[in-house]
Coordinates of C-alpha atoms in Angstrom, one line a residue:
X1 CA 86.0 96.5 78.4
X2 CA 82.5 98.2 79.3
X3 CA 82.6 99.3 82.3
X4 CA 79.3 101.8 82.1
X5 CA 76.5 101.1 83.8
X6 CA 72.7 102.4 83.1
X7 CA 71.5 105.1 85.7
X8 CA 68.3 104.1 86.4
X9 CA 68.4 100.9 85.3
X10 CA 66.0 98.2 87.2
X11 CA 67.1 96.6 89.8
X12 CA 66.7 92.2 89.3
X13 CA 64.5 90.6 90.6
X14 CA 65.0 89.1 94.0
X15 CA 64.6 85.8 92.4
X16 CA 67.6 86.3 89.7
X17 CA 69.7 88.2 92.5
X18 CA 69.0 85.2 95.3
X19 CA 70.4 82.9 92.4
X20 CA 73.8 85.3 91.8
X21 CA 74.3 84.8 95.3
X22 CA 74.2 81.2 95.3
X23 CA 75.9 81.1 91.6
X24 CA 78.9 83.3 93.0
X25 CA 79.2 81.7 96.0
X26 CA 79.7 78.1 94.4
X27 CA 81.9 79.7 91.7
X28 CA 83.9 81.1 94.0
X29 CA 85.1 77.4 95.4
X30 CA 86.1 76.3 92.1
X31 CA 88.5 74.3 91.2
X32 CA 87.6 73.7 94.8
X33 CA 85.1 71.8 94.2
X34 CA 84.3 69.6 91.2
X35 CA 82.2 71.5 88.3
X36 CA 79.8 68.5 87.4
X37 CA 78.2 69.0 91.5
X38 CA 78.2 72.8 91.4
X39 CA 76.4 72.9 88.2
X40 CA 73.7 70.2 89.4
X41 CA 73.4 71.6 92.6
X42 CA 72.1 74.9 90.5
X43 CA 69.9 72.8 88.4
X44 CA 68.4 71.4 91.4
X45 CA 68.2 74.7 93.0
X46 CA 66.5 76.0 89.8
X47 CA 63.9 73.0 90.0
X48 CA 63.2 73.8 93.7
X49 CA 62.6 77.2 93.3
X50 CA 60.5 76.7 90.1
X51 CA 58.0 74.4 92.2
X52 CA 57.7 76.8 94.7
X53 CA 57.7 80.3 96.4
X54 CA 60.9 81.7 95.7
X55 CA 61.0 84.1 98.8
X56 CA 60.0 81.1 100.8
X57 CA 63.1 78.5 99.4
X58 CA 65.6 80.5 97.6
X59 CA 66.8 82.4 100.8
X60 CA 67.2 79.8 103.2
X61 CA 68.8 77.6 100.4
X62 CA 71.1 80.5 99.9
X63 CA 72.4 81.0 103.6
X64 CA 72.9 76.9 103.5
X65 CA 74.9 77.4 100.7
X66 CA 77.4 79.6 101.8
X67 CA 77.5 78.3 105.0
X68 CA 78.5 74.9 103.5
X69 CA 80.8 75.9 101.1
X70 CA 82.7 78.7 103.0
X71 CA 82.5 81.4 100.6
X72 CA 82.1 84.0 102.4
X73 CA 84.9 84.8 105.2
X74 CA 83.3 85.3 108.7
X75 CA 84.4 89.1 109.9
X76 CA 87.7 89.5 112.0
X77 CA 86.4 89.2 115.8
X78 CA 89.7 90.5 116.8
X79 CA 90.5 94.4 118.0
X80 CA 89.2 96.8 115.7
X81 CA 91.4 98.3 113.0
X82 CA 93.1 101.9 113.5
X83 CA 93.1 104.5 116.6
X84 CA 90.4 105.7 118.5
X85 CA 89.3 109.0 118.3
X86 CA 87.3 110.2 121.1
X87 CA 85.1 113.6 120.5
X88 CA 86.7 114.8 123.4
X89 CA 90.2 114.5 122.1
X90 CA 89.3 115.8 118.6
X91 CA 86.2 118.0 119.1
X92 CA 86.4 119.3 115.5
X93 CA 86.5 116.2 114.0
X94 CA 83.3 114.6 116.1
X95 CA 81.4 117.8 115.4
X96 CA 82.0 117.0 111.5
X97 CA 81.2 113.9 111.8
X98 CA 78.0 114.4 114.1
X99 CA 77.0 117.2 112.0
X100 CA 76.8 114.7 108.8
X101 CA 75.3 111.8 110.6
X102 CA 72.4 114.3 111.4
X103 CA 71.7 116.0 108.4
X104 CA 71.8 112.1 107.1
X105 CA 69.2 111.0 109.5
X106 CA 72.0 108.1 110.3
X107 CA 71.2 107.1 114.3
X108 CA 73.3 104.4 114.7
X109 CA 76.3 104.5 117.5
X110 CA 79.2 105.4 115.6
X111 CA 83.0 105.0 116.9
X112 CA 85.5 107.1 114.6
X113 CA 88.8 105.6 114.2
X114 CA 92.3 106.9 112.2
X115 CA 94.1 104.2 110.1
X116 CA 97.5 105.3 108.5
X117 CA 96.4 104.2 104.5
X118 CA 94.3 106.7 102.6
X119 CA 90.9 105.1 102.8
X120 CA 87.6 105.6 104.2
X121 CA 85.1 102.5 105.0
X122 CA 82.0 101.9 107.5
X123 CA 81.3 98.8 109.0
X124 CA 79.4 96.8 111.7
X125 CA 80.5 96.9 115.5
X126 CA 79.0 95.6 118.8
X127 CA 79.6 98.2 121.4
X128 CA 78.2 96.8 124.7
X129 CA 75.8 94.5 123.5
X130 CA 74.1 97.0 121.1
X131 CA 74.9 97.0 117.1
X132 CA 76.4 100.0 115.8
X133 CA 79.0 100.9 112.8
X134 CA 82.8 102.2 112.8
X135 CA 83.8 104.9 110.6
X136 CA 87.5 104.4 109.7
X137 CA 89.2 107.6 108.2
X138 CA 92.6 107.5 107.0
X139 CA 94.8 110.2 107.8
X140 CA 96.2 111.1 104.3
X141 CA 92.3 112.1 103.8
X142 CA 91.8 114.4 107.3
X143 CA 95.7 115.9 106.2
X144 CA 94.7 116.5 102.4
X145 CA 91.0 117.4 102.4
X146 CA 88.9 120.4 103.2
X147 CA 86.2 120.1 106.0
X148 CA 83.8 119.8 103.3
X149 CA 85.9 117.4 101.1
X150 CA 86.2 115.2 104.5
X151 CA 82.3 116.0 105.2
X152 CA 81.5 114.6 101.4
X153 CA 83.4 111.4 102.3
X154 CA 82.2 110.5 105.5
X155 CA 78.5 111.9 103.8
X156 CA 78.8 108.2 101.4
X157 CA 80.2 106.1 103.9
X158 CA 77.1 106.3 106.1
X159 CA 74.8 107.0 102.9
X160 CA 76.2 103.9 101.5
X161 CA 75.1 101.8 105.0
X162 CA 71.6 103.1 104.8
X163 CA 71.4 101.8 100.5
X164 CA 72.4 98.4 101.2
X165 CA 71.0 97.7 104.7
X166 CA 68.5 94.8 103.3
X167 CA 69.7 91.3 103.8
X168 CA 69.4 90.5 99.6
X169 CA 72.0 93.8 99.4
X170 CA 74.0 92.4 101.8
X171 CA 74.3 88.7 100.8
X172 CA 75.0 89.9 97.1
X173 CA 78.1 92.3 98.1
X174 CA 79.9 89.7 100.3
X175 CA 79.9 87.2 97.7
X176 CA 80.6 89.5 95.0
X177 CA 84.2 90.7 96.9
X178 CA 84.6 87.0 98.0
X179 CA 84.3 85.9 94.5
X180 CA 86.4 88.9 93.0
X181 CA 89.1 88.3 95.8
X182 CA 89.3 84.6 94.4
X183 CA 90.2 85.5 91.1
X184 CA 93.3 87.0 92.2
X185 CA 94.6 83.8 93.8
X186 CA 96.6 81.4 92.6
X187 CA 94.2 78.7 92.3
X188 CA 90.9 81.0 90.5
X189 CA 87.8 79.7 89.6
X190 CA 87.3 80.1 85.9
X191 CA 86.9 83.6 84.3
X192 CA 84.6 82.8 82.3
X193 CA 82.4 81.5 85.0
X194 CA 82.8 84.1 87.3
X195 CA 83.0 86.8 84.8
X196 CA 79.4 87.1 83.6
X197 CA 78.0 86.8 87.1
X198 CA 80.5 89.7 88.6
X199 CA 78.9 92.0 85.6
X200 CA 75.3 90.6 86.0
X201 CA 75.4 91.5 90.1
X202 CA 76.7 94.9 89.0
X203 CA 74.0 97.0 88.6
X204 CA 72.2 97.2 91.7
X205 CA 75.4 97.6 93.8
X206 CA 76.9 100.6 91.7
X207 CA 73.6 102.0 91.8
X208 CA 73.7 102.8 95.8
X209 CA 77.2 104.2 94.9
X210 CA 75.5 106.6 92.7
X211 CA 72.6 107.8 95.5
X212 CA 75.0 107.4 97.9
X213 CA 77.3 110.0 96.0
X214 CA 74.1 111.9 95.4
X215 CA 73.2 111.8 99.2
X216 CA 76.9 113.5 100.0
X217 CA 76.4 116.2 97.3
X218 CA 73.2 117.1 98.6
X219 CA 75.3 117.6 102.5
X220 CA 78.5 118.6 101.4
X221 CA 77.6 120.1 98.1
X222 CA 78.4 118.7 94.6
X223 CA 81.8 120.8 93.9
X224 CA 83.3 119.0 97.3
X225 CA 82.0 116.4 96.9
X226 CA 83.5 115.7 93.0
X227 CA 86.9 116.9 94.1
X228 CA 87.1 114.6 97.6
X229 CA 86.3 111.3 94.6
X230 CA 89.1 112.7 92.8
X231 CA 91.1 113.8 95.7
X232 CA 90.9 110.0 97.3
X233 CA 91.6 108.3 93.7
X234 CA 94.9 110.5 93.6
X235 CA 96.0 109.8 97.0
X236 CA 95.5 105.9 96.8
X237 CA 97.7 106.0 93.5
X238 CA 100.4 108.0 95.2
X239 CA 100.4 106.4 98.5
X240 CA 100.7 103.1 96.7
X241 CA 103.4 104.2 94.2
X242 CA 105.4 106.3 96.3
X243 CA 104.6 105.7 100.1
X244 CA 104.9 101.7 99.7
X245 CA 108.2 101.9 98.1
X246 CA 109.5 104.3 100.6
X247 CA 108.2 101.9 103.6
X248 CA 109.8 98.7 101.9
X249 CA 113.2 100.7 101.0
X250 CA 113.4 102.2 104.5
X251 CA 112.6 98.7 106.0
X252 CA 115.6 96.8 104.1
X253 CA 117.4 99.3 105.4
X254 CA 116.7 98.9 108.9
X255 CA 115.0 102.4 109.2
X256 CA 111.2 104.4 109.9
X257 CA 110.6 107.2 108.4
X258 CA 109.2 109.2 112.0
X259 CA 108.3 112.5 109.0
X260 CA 105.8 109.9 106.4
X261 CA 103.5 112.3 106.4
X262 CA 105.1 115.2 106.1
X263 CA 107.7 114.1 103.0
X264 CA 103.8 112.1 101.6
X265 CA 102.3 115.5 101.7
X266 CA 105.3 117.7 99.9
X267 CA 105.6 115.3 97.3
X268 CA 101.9 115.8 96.6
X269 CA 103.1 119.3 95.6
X270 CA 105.8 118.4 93.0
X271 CA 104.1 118.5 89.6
X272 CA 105.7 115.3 88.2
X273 CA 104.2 113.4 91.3
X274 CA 101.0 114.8 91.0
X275 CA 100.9 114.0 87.0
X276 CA 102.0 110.7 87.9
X277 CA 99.1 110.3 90.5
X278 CA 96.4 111.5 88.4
X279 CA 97.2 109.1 85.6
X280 CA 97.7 105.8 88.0
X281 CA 94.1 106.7 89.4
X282 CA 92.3 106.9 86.1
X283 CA 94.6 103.5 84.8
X284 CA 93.2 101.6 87.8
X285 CA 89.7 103.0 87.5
X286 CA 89.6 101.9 83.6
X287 CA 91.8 98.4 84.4
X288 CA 89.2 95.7 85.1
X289 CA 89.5 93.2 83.3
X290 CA 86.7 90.9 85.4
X291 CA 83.9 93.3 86.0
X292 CA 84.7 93.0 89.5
X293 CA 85.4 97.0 90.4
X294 CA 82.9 97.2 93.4
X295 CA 82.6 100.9 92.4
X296 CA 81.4 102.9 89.3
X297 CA 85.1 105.1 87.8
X298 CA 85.6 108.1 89.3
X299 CA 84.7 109.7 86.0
X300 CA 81.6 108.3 86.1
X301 CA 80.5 109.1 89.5
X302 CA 81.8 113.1 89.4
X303 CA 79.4 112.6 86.0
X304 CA 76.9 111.6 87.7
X305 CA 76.8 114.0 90.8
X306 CA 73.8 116.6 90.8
X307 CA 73.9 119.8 89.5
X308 CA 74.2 122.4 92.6
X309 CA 73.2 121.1 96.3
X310 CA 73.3 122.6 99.4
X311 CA 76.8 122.7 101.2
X312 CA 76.9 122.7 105.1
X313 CA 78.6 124.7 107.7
X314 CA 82.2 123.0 106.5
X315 CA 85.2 125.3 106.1
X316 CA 87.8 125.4 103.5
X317 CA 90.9 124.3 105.6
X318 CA 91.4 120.4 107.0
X319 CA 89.8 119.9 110.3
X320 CA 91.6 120.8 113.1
X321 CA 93.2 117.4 115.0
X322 CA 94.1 118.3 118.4
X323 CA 96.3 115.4 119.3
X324 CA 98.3 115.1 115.5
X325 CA 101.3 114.6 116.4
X326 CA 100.3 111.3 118.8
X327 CA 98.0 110.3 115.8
X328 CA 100.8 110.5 113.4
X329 CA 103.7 108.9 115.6
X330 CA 101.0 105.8 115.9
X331 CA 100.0 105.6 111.9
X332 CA 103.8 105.4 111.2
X333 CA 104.6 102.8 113.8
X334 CA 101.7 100.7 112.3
X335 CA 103.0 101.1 108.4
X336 CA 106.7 100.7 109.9
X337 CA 106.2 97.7 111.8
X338 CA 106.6 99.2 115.2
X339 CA 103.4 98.4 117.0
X340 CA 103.5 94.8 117.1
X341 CA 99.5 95.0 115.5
X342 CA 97.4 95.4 112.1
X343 CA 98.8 96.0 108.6
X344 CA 102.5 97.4 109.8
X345 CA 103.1 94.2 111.7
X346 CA 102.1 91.8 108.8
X347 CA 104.9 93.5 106.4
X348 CA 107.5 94.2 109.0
X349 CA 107.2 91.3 111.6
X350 CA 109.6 92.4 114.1
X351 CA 110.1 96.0 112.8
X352 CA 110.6 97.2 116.7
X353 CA 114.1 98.4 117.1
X354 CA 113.9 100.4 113.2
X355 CA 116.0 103.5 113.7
X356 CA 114.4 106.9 113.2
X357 CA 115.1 108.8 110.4
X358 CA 113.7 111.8 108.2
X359 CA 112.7 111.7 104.3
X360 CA 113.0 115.7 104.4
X361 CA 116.7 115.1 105.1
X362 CA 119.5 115.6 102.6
X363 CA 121.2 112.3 104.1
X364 CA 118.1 110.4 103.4
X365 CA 118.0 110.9 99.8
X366 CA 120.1 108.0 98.5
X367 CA 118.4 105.5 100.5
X368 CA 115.1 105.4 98.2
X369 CA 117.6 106.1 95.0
X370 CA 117.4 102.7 93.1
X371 CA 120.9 100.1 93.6
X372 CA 120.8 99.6 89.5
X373 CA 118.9 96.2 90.1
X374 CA 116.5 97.1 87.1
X375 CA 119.5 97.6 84.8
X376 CA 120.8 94.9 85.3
X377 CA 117.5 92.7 84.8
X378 CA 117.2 94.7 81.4
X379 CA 120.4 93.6 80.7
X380 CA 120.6 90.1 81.5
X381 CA 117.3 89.9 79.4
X382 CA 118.3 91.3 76.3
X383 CA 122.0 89.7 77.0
X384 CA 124.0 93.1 76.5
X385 CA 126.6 93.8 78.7
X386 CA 126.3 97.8 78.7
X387 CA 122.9 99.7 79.0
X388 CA 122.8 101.6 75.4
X389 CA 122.6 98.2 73.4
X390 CA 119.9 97.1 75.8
X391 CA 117.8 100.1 76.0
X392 CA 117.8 99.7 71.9
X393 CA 117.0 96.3 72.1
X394 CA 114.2 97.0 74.5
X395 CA 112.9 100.1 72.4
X396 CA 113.0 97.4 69.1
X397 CA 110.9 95.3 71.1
X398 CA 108.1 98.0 71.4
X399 CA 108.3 99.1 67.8
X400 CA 107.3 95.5 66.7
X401 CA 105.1 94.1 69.4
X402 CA 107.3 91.8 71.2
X403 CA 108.3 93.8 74.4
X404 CA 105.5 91.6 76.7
X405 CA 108.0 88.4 76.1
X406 CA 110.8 91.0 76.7
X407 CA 109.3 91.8 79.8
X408 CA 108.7 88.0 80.8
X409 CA 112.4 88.0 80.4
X410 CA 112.5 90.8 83.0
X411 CA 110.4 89.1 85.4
X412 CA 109.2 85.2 84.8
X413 CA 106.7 85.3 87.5
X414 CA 104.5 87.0 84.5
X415 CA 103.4 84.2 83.0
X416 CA 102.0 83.2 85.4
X417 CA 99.8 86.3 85.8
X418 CA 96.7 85.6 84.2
X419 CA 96.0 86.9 80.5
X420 CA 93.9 89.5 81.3
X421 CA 96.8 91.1 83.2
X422 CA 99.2 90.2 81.7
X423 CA 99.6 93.1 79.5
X424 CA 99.0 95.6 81.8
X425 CA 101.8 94.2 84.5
X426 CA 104.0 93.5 81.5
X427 CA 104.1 97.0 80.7
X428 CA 104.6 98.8 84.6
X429 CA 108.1 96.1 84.8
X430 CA 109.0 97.0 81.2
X431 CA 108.4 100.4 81.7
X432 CA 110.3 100.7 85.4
X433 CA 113.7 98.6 83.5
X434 CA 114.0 101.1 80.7
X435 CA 113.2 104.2 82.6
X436 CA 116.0 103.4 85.1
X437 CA 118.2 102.2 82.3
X438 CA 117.3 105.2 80.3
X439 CA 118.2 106.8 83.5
X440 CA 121.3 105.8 83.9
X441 CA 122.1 106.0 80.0
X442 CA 121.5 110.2 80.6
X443 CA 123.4 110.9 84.4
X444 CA 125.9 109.4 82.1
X445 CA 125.5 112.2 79.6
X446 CA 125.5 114.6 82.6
X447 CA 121.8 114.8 83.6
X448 CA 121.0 115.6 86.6
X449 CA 117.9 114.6 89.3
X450 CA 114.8 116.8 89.0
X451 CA 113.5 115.9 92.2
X452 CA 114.1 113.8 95.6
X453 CA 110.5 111.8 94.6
X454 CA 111.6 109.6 91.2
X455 CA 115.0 108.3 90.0
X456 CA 113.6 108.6 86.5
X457 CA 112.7 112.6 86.5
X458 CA 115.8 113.8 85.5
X459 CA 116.8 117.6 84.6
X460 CA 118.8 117.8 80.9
X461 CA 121.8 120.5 81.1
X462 CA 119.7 123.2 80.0
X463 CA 117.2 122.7 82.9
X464 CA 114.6 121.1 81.4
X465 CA 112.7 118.1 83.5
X466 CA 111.9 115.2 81.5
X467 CA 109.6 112.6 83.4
X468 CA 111.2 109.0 81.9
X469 CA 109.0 106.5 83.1
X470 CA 106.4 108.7 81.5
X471 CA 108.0 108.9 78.6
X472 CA 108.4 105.0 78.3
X473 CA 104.9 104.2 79.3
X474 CA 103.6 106.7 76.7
X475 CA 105.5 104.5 73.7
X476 CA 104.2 101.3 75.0
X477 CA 101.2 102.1 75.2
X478 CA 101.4 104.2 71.4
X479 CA 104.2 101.5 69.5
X480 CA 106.1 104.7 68.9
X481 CA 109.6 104.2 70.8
X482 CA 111.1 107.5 68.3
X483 CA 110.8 109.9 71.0
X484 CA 112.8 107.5 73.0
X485 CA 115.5 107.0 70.5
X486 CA 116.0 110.4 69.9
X487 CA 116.9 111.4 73.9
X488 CA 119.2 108.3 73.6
X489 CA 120.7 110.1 69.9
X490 CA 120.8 113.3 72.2
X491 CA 122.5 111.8 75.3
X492 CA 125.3 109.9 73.1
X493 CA 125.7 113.3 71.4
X494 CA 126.0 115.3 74.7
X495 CA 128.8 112.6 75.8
X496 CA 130.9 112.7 72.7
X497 CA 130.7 116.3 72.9
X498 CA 132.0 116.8 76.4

């Protein structure tokens, strides 16, 4: 799919963006609502607005709209998200931050606060009685980034607030992510409905990415400012591929990991991770299959950056955190469970009383090793009864096209993923079955682990580190399963010969 937009493309009218609004918000209730209403309640709309002053009738009728139908979710009223950071706990931090905000002309109150997921976002806050905004860093960014990485991100963040402050801006976003959130539900509104009115309401939205990008190269400079896009795009695709599966095989286990960050930030030195990272980030940049990204790629923006810009008085080192140790211990308790609040809570319920342990540690090592569950779904769907015969089953199906049913056969909740998923999910639960059983096929052979951070980077007896699940996705995604078969040739070879 597309997913370019025109630089410097012009912006729709108010008119045809007023209509979106009111298009995606009734879309978005569907099947909620019947379709023969929704589409009359347009026509109507049309008629009003054709008889009349558009600014005068379109926005009104647009607030009524998603007011009655609910489309957009009012904004959690509860405690705000994260820990407070006060400038005088962290100094270096609020001087970064300040620094930025001036140079932006941004003069809003703003409250910084640390949440434990590597993410950066800006929103609305009252603080007593007078409107301001919330800057939310997450902690894999302050521990990985430079001072002027970390200036660049918090430089689009409050960029990005002074794009889309006008109500038309506004109205169009919200209904765009409700929309987009919809379609990953189990009861969607149709696709090709909602489809051509995500990509229509593109433009002017990835267009304030792109000045607000512009706006943080010209404060942070354009070399920082490239890398901390990349940098984030890396750490979201590790932290979700790695960090998740830690937290949920720790949390069957009854333990927290009290060193996260530490063991996060060493495996972001191991090659294999890093190569895994780099090619999850761009896969989720390219994968959207209903126009409904909310930001231009990576690729794109980096593209799009201008050549030179200033770079302020931001070092080359993170920024000093005075009190990391408290801030850590607190982002761990939330993502274990521990705190009894926010995202941690929701996945753990009652994760007080988790004992303490360390990733770093030797002991802790076979507790994220897999229990040979994947084997023996690959088996039980190719109905073999050792992993060899299955693994060539499974590397037939890729040679003539019909791995995707093998996969259903893996996991049945797929088909129930919608088609333009499908595919893609097909292939990560083919790929992870194989690359364990492919796995297990070669320890046999005497293969050896690479690395504490994958059960499928294995080290043959001469030394050499093979990355497995790379290996596998690589012939899905090319047809050609022959480099495949030839490391199962090798490994049967190896074990005959010892």
């Amino acid at each position: 799919m597309d997913t370019s937009v025109p630089r410097g493309a012009q912006r729709p009218s108010a008119l045809v963006e007023w209509l979106l609004v009111v298009a995606m918000a009734v879309v978005a209730r569907l099947p909620g609502i019947f379709l023969g209403p929704a589409l009359l309640g347009l026509a109507v709309l049309g008629l009003v607005v054709a008889g009349g002053d558009p600014d005068a009738l379109v926005v009104p009728l647009t607030y009524a709209a998603i007011v009655v139908l609910g489309t957009v979710a009012d904004r959690d009223r509860g405690s705000l998200p994260g820990r407070a950071v006060r400038p005088a706990d962290e100094p270096e931090l609020a001087a970064l931050v300040g620094d930025v905000a001036e140079r932006l002309g941004f003069r809003a109150p703003l409250l910084v606060r640390v949440v434990p997921e590597p993410e950066a976002a800006l929103g609305p806050v009252k603080l007593s009685g007078v409107r301001g905004c919330v800057l939310l860093l997450g902690l894999p960014l302050l521990r990985s980034m430079t001072a002027a990485q970390l200036a660049a991100v918090v430089a689009h963040e409050l960029a990005h607030e002074q794009h889309v402050r006008d109500r038309r801006t506004v109205w169009l976003r919200r209904t765009r992510d409700a929309l987009a959130e919809r379609l990953g539900g189990r009861f969607r509104p149709p696709a090709a409905l909602a489809v051509p009115l995500l990509r229509a309401s593109r433009p002017s939205l990835w267009e304030a990415e792109f000045a607000a990008d512009a706006d943080s190269a010209r404060i942070a400079g354009a070399a920082a400012t490239g890398r901390a896009l990349e940098l984030a795009g890396l750490l979201g695709a590790v932290f979700d591929g790695l960090g998740e599966r830690w937290l949920s095989e720790l949390e069957e286990d009854g333990a927290r990991p009290q060193d996260f960050y530490d063991a996060f930030g060493a495996a972001l030195r191991d090659p294999f991770v890093l190569s895994r990272g780099v090619r999850a980030a761009a896969e989720e940049d390219a994968f959207d299959p209903y126009a409904a990204a909310g930001r231009p790629p990576t690729a794109q923006r980096v593209a799009a950056l201008p050549d030179g810009g200033g770079a302020g008085p931001y070092g080359t080192e993170p920024v000093v955190l005075r009190d990391a140790q408290a801030i850590e211990q607190w982002c761990v308790e939330e993502l274990a469970g521990d705190t009894g609040s926010g995202r941690g809570a929701g996945r753990a319920g009652d994760g007080v009383g988790l004992r303490p342990v360390r990733i770093l540690d030797p002991d802790t090592g076979p507790l994220l090793r897999p229990d040979g569950g994947a084997v023996e779904l690959l088996l039980g769907a190719t109905r073999r009864k050792s992993p060899v015969p299955a693994l060539s089953d499974a590397l037939d199906a890729v040679a003539d096209g019909s791995w995707p049913d093998l996969a259903s056969g893996i996991e049945p909740g797929l088909r129930r993923v919608p088609a333009p998923e499908r595919r893609y999910a097909s292939r990560a639960v083919l790929a992870r079955a194989a690359g364990e059983t492919l796995a297990a096929v070669l320890r046999d052979s005497g293969w050896t682990y690479a690395g504490r951070w994958s059960s499928t980077v294995l080290a043959a007896p001469d030394g050499t580190a093979v990355d497995l699940h790379e290996m596998l996705v690589a012939a899905l995604d090319s047809g050609d399963p022959a480099p495949v078969r030839a490391l199962v040739r090798s490994a049967g070879k190896e074990r005959t010969e010892a």
